[in-house]
Short mmCIF file of C-alpha atoms and ligand atoms in Angstrom, two decimals:
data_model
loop_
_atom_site.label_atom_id
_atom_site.label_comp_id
_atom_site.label_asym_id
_atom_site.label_seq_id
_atom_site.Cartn_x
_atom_site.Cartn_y
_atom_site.Cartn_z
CA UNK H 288 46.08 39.16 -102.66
CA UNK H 289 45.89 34.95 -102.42
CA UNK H 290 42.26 33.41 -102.17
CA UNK H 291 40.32 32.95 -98.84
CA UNK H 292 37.89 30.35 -98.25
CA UNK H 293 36.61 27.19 -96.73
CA UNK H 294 39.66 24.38 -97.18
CA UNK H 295 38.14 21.52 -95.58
CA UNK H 296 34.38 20.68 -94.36
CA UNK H 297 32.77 18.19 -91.95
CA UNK H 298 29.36 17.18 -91.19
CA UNK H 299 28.14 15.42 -88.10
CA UNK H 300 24.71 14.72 -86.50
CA UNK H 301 23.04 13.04 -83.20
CA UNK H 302 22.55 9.48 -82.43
CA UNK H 303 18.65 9.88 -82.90
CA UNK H 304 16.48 10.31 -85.84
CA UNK H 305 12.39 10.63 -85.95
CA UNK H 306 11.21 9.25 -89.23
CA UNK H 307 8.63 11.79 -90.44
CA UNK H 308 6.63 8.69 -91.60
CA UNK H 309 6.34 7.45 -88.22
CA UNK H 310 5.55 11.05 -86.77
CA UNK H 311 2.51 11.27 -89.49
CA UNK H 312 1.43 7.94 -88.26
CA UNK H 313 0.98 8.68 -84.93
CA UNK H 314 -0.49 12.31 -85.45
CA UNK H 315 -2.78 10.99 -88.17
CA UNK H 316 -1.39 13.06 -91.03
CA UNK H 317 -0.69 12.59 -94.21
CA UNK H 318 3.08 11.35 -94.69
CA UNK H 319 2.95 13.40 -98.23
CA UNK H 320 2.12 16.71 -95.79
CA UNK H 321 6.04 16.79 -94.59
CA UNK H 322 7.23 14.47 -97.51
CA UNK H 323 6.24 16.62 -100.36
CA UNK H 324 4.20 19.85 -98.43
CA UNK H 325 7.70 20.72 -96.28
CA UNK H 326 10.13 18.54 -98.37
CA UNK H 327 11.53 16.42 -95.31
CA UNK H 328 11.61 12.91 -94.68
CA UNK H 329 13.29 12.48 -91.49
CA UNK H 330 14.82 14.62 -88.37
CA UNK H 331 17.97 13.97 -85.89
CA UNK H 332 17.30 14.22 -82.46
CA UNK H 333 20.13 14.42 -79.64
CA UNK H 334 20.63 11.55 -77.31
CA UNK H 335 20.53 13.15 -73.36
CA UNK H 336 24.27 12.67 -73.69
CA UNK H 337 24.53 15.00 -76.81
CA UNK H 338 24.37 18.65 -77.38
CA UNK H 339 26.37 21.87 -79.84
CA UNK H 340 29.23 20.78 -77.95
CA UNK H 341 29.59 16.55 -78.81
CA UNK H 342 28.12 17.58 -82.45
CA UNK H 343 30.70 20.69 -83.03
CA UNK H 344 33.48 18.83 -81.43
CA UNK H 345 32.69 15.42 -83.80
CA UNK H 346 32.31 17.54 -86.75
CA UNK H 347 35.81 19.04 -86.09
CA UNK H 348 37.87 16.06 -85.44
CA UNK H 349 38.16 14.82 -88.80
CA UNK H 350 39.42 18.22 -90.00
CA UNK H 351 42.23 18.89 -86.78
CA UNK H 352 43.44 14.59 -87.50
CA UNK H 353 43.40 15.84 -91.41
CA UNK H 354 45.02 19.45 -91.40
CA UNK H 355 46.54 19.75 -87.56
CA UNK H 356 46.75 22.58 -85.83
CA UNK H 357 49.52 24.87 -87.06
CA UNK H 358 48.25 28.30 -87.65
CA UNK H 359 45.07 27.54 -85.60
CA UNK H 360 44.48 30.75 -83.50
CA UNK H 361 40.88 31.28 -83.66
CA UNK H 362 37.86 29.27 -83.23
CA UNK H 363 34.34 30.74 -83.98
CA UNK H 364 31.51 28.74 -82.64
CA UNK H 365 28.19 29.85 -84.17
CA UNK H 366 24.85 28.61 -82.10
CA UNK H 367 22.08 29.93 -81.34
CA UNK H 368 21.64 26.67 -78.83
CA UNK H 369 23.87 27.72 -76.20
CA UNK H 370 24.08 26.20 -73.61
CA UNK H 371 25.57 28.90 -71.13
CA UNK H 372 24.44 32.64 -71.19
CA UNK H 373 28.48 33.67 -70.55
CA UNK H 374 31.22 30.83 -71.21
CA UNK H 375 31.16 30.16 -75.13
CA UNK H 376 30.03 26.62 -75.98
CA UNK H 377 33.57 26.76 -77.95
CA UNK H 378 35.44 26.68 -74.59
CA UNK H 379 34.67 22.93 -74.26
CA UNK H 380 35.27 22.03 -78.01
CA UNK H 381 38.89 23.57 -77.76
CA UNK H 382 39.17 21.27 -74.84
CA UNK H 383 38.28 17.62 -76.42
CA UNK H 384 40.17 18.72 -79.74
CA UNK H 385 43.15 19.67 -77.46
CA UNK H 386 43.39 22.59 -79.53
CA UNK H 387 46.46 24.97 -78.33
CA UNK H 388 46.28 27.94 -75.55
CA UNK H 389 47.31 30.26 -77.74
CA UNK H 390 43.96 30.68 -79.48
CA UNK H 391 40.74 33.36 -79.60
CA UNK H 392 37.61 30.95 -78.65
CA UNK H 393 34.48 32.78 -79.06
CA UNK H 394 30.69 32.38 -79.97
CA UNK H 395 27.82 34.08 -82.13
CA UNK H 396 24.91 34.44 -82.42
CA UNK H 397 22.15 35.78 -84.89
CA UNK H 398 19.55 32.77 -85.34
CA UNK H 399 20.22 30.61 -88.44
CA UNK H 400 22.54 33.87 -89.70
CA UNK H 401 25.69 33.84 -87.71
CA UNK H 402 27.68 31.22 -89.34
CA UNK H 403 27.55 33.27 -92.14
CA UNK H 404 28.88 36.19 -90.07
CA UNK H 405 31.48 34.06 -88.77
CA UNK H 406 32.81 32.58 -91.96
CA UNK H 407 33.15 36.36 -93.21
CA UNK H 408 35.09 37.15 -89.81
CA UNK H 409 37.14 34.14 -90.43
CA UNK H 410 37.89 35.26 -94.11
CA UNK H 411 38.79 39.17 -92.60
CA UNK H 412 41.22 37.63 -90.35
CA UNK H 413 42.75 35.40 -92.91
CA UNK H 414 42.88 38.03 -95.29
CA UNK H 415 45.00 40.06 -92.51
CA UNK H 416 47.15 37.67 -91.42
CA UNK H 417 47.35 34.87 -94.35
CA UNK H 418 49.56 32.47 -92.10
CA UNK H 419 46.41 31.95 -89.58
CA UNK H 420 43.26 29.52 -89.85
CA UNK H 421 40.22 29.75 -88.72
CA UNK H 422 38.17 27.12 -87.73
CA UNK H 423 34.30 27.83 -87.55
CA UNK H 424 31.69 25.97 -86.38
CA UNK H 425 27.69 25.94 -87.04
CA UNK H 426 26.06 23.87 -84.29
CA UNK H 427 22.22 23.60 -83.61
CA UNK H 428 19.45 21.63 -82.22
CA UNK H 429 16.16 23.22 -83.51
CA UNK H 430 13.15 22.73 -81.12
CA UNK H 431 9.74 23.64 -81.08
CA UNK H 432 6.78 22.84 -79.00
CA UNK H 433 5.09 19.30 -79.31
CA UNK H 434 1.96 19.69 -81.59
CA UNK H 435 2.74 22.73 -83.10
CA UNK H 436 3.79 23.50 -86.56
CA UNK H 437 7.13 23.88 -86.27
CA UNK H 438 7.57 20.18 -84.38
CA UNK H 439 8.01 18.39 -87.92
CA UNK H 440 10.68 21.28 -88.96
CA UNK H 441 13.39 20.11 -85.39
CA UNK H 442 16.26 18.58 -86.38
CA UNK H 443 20.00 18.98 -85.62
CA UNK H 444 23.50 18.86 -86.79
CA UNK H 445 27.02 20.75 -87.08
CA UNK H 446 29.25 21.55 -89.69
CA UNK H 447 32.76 22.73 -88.96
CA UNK H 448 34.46 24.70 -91.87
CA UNK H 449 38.39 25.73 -91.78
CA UNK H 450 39.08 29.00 -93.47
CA UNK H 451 42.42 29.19 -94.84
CA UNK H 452 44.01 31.20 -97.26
CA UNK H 453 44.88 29.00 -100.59
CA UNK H 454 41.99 26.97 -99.67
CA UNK H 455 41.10 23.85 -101.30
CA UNK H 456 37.29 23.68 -101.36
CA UNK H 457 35.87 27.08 -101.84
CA UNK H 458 37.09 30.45 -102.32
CA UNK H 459 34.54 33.27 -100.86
CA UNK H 460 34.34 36.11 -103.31
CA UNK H 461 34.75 39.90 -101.29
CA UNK H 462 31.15 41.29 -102.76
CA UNK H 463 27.81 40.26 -100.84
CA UNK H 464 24.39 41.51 -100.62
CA UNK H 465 22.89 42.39 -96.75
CA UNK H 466 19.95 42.75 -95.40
CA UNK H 467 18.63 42.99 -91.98
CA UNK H 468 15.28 44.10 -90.11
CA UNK H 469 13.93 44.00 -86.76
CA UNK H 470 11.48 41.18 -87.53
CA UNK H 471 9.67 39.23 -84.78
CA UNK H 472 9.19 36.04 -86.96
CA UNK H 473 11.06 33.49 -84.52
CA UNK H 474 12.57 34.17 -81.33
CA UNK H 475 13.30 31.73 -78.01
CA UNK H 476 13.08 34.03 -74.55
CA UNK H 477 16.30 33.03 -72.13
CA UNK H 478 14.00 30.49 -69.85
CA UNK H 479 12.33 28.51 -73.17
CA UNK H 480 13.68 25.88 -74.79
CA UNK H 481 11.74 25.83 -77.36
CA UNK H 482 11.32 28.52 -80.29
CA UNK H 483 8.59 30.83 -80.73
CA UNK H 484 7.30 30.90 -83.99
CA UNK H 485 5.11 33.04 -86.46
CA UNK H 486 5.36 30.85 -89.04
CA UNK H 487 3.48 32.24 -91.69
CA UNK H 488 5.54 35.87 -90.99
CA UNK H 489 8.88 33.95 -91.06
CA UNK H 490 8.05 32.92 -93.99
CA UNK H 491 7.55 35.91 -95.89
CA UNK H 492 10.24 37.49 -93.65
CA UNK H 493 12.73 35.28 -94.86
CA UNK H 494 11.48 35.91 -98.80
CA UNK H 495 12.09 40.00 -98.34
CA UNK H 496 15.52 39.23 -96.56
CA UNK H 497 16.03 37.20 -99.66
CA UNK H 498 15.34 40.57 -102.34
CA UNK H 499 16.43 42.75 -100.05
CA UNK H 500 19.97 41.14 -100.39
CA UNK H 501 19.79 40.07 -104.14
CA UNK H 502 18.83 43.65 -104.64
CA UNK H 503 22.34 45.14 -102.26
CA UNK H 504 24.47 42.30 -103.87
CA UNK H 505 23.40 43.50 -107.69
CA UNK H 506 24.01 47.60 -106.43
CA UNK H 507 27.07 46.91 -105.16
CA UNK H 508 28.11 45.45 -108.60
CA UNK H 509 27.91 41.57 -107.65
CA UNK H 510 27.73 38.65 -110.57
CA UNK H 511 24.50 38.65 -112.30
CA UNK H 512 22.35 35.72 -112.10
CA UNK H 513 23.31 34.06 -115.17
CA UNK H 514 27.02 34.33 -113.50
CA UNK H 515 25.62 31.93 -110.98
CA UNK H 516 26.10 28.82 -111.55
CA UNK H 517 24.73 26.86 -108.46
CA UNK H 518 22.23 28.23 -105.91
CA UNK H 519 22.29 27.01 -102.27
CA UNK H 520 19.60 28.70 -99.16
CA UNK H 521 19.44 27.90 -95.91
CA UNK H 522 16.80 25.04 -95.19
CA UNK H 523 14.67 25.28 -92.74
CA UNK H 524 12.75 22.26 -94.76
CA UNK H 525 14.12 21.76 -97.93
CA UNK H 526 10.62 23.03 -99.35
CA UNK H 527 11.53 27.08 -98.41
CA UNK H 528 14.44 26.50 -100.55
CA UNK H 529 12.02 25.42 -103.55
CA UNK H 530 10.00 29.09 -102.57
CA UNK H 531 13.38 30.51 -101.99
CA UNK H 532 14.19 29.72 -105.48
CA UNK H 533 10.91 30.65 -107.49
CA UNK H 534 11.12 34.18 -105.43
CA UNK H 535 14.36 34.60 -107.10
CA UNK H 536 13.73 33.30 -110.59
CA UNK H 537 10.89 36.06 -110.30
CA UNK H 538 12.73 38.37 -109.08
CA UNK H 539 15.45 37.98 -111.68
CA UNK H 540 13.17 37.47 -114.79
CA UNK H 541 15.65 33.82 -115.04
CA UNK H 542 13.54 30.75 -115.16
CA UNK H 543 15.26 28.50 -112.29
CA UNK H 544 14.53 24.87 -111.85
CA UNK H 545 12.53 24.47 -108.67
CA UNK H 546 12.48 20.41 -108.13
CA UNK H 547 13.67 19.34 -104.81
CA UNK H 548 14.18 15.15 -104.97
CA UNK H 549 10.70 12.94 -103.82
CA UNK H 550 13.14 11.15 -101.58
CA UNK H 551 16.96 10.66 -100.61
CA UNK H 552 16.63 7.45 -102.77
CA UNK H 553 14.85 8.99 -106.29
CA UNK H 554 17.45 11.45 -107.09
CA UNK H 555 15.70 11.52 -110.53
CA UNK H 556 13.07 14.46 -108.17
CA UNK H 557 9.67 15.00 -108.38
CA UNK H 558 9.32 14.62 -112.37
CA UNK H 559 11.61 14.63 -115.63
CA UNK H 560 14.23 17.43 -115.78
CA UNK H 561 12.13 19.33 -118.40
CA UNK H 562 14.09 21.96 -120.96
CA UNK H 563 14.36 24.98 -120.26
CA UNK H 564 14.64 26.11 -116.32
CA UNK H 565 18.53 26.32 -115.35
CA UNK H 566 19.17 23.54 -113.19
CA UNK H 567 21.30 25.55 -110.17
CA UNK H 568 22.22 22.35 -107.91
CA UNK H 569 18.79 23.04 -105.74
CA UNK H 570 17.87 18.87 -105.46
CA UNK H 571 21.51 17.82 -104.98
CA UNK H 572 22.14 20.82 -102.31
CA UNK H 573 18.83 19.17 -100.41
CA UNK H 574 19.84 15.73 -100.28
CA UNK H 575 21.18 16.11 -96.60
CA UNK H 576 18.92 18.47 -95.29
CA UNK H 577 15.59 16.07 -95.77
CA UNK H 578 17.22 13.54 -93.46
CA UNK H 579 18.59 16.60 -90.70
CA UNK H 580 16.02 18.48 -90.78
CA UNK H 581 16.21 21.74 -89.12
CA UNK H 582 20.15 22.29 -88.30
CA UNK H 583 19.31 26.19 -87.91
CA UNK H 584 23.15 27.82 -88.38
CA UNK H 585 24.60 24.64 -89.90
CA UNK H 586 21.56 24.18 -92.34
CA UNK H 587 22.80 26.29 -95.30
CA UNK H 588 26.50 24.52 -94.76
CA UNK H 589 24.98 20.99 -94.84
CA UNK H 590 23.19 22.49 -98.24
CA UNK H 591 26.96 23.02 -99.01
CA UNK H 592 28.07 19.35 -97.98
CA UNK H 593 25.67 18.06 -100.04
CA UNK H 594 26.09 19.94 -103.32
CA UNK H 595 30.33 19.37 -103.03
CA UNK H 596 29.58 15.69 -102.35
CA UNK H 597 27.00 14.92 -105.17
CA UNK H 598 27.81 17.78 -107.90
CA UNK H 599 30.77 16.05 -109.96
CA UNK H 600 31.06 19.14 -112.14
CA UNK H 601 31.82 22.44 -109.88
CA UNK H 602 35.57 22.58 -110.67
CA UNK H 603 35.88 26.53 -111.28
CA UNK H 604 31.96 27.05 -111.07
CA UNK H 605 30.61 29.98 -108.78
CA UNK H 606 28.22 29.00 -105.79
CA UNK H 607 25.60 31.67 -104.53
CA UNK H 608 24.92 31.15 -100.94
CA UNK H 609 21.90 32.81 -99.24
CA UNK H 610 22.14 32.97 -95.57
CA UNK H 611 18.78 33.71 -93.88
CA UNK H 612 18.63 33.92 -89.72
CA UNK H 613 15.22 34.91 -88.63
CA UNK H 614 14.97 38.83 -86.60
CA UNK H 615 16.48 39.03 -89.18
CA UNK H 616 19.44 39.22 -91.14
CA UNK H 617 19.53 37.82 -94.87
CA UNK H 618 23.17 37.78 -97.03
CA UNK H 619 23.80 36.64 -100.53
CA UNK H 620 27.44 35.49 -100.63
CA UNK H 621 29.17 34.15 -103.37
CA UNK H 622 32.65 31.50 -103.94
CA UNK H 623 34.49 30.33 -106.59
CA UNK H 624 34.57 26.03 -106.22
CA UNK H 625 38.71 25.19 -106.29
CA UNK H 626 39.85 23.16 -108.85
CA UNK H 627 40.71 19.30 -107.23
CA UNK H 628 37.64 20.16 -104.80
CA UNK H 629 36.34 16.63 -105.40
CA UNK H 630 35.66 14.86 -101.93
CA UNK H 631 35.96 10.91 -102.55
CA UNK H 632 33.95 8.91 -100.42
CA UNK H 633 31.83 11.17 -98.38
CA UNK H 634 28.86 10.33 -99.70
CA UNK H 635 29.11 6.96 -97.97
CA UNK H 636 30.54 8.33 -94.86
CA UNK H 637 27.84 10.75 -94.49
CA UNK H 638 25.29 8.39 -95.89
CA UNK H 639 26.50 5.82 -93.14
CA UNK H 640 26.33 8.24 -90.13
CA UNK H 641 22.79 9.09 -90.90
CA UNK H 642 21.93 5.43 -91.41
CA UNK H 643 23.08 4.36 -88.57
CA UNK H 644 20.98 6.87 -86.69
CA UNK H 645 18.39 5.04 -83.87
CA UNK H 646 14.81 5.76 -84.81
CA UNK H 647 13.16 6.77 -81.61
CA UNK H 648 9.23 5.35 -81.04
CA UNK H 649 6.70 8.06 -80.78
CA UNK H 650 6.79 7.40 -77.33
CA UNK H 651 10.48 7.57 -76.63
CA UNK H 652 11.10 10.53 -78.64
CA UNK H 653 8.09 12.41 -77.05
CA UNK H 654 9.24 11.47 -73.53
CA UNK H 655 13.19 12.50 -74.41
CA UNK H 656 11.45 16.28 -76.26
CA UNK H 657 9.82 16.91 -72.84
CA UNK H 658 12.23 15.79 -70.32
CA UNK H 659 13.64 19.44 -68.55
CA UNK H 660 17.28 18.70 -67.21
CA UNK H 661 17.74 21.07 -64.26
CA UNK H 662 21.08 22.89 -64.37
CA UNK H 663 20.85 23.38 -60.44
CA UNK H 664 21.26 20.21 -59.34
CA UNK H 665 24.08 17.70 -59.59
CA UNK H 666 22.77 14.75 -62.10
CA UNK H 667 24.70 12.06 -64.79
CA UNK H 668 23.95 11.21 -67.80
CA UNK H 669 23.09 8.17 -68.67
CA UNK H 670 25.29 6.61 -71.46
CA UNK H 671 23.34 6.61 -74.76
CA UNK H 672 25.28 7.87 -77.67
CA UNK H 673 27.94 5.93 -79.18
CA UNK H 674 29.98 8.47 -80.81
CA UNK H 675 33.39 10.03 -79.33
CA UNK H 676 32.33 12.92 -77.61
CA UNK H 677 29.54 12.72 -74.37
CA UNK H 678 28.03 15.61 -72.53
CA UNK H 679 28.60 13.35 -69.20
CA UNK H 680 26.50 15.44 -67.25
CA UNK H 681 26.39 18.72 -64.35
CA UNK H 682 28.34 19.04 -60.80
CA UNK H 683 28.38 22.51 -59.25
CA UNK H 684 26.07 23.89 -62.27
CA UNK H 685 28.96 23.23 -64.82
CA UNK H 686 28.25 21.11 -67.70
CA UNK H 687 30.80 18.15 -68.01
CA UNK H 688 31.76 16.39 -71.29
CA UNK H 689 34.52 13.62 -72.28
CA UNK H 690 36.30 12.17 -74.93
CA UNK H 691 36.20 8.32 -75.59
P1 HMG B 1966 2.15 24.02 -91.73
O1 HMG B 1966 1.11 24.06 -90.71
O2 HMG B 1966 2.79 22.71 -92.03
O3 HMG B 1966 1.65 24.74 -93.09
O4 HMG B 1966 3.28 25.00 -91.29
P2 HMG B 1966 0.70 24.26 -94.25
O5 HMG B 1966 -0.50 23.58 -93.70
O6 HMG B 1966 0.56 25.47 -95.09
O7 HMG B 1966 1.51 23.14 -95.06
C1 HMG B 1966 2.77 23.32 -95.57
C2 HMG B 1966 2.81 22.89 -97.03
O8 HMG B 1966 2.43 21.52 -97.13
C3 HMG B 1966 1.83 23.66 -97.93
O9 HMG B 1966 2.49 23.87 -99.17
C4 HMG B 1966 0.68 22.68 -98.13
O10 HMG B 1966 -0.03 22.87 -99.35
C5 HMG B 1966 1.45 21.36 -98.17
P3 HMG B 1966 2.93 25.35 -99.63
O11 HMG B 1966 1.69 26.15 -99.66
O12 HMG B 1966 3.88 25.86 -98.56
O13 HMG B 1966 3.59 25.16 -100.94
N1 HMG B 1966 0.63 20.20 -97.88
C6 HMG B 1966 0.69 19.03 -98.57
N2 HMG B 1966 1.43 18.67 -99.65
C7 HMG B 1966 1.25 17.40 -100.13
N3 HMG B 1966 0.38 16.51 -99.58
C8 HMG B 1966 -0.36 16.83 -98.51
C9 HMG B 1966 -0.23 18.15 -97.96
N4 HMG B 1966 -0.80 18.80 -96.91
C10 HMG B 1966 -0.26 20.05 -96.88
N5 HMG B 1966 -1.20 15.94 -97.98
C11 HMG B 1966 5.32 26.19 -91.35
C12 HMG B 1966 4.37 25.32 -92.13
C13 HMG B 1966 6.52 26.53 -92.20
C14 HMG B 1966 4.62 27.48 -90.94
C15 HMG B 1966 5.74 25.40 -90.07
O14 HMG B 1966 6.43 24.23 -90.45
C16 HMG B 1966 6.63 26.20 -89.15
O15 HMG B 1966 6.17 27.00 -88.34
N6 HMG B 1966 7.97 25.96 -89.22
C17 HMG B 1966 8.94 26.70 -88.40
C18 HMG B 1966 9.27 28.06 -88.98
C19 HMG B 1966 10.05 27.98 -90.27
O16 HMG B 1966 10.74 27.01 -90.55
N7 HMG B 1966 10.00 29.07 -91.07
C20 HMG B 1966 10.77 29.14 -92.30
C21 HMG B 1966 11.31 30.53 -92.60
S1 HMG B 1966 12.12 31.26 -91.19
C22 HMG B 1966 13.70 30.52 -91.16
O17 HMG B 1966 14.10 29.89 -92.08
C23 HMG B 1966 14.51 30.70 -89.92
C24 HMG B 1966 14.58 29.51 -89.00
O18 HMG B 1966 15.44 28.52 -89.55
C25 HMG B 1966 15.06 29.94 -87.61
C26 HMG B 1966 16.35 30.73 -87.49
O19 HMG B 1966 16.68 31.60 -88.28
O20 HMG B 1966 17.01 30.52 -86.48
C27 HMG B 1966 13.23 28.86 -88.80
#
């Protein structure tokens, strides 16, 4: 039977960014409180023309220009931002990539989870019909209420993943470890747009999702840990993978190197790389995630991104992947990195994009958080973003979106 995995993986954000120095400023915090207490420097905030859609759609582009369409008959959008409660934010996607008719275009959702249960729907139809690709999609914008504790955790971003058979980046291995429990740790009711959070449950909640899928993977006969040779979790702030990753070196007797970097700049992280603690790729698979924030289904991919763009040495090397999606469902998947993986120049490209991010005043961003656009009445959108995909607005309670 030929490999399955991810062949090709993009990365794409909003046009606005908070910087969490500013945000401490204004609330009178300590900038080391999110810098070093939740491991995040910065968070991307969607223009009023941006949502899932522009982000999934400019995360895809690249891939469609760079591997076409032949093959393509099934697009898997996972969100748990969606922005209609029947047509699958997908619908529009397949529309400004011109992807073909004869496709399946659907969406899921399980919090932060589904991409993960996507991806292994996109590897069981693969592994039926070899000849097919799959594209998914992760796309997110995570909100919580102004003032809470959860505001300095928002963020947003997409990653869009094509699983192929043969692939070039990542081949997923068929063992993984599940775990799921009715859990009410985070949640958003259908008329909120914000999350509701117990954050000290979700927490702990994500930690026992965490054993209680280390423990399936190692029963069903899944690599050890010292088979492992880089560990990436999803990142709600890049500091949950740090407890993510000392709940695991406990739980595995293995002594695992906890550092996540100071800052995107010091690389070198918080001290020396002492002896002794296996160094599993946790700093480099944060490097994107400080500046995103909160990307909720894409967050674990973006860890991805970053550890294939940074790691020069994961030719042949096995990845662990812990998926975590609060209610909850935890899985511990593992892939084999190709041979040839290496991804020249995405550093900078990435790099750029969230450079060239607009920080938004206090002010600004505060005003843009609470403004409420009613789907029942006709309205525009006024032209913000700069990038080639616009959510242009609503007529007859459809949302509207174009291509540049
Ligand atoms: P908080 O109020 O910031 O908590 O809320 P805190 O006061 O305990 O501070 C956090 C850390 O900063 C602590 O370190 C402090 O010591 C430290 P820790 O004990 O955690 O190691 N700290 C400082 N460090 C340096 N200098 C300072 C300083 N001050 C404090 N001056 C909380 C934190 C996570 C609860 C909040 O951000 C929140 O509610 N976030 C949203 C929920 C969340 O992200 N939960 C994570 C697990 S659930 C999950 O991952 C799923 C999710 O992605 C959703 C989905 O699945 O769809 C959220």
């Amino acid at each position: 039977m030929s490999a399955i995995g991810i062949d090709d993986i993009e990365l794409a954000t909003t046009h606005h960014v908070v910087r969490l120095e500013d945000f401490a400023e204004a609330n009178g915090t300590d900038p080391d409180k999110f810098r070093l207490g939740l491991g995040q420097d910065e968070f991307s905030v969607p223009a009023p023309d941006e949502d899932i859609v522009t982000m999934a759609a400019a995360a895809a582009a690249p891939i469609v220009e760079r591997c076409g369409t032949e093959g393509l008959r099934t697009l898997i959008v996972a969100t748990e931002s969606g922005t209609d409660q029947s047509k699958a934010a997908g619908m529009a996607v397949h529309r400004l990539l011109g992807l073909p008719s004869r496709m399946r275009v659907v969406e899921m959702k399980e919090a932060c989870y589904s991409a993960t249960a996507a991806l292994q729907a996109a590897v069981g139809i693969v592994t039926r019909s070899p000849d097919q690709r799959v594209l998914v999609i992760a796309a997110d914008v995570a909100r919580y209420e102004l003032d809470s504790p959860g505001e300095p955790t928002q963020g947003a971003g997409a990653v869009a993943m094509l699983v192929t058979a043969e692939p070039r980046l990542l081949e997923i291995e068929p063992l993984s470890g599940l775990n799921s429990a009715d859990v009410d740790d985070f949640w958003r009711p259908n008329d909120s747009t914000t999350a509701i959070v117990d954050g000290a449950l979700s927490v702990t909640a994500y930690l026992d999702a965490l054993t209680g899928a280390w423990t399936d993977l190692q029963e069903q006969g899944g690599p050890a840990i010292d088979e492992i040779d880089r560990i990436l979790y999803h990142q709600p702030f890049t500091k949950m993978a740090k407890k993510a990753q000392l709940h695991l070196a406990g739980l595995t007797g293995v002594e695992l190197d906890d550092r996540i970097v100071a800052s995107p700049a010091d690389s070198a992280g918080e001290g020396p790389a002492g002896e002794g603690p296996r160094d599993t790729g946790l700093a480099t698979s944060t490097l994107y995630n400080r500046r995103l924030g909160n990307s909720y289904t894409a967050s674990l991919y973006a860890g991805l991104c970053s550890l294939l763009d940074h790691d020069e040495d994961l030719a042949g090397k096995r990845i662990g992947l812990f998926s975590y999606g609060s209610g909850s469902v935890g899985e511990f998947l593992t892939g084999r990195v190709v041979p040839g993986y290496e991804r020249h120049g995405r550093v900078q490209a990435v790099t750029e994009a969230l450079d060239a991010r607009v920080p938004l005043s206090m002010t600004d961003y505060r005003a843009l958080h609470a403004a409420e656009l009613p789907s029942s009445e006709d309205h525009t959108t006024p032209r913000v973003s700069t990038g080639e995909f616009r959510f242009a607005g609503i007529r007859g309670r459809a949302r509207l979106y174009e291509r540049a």
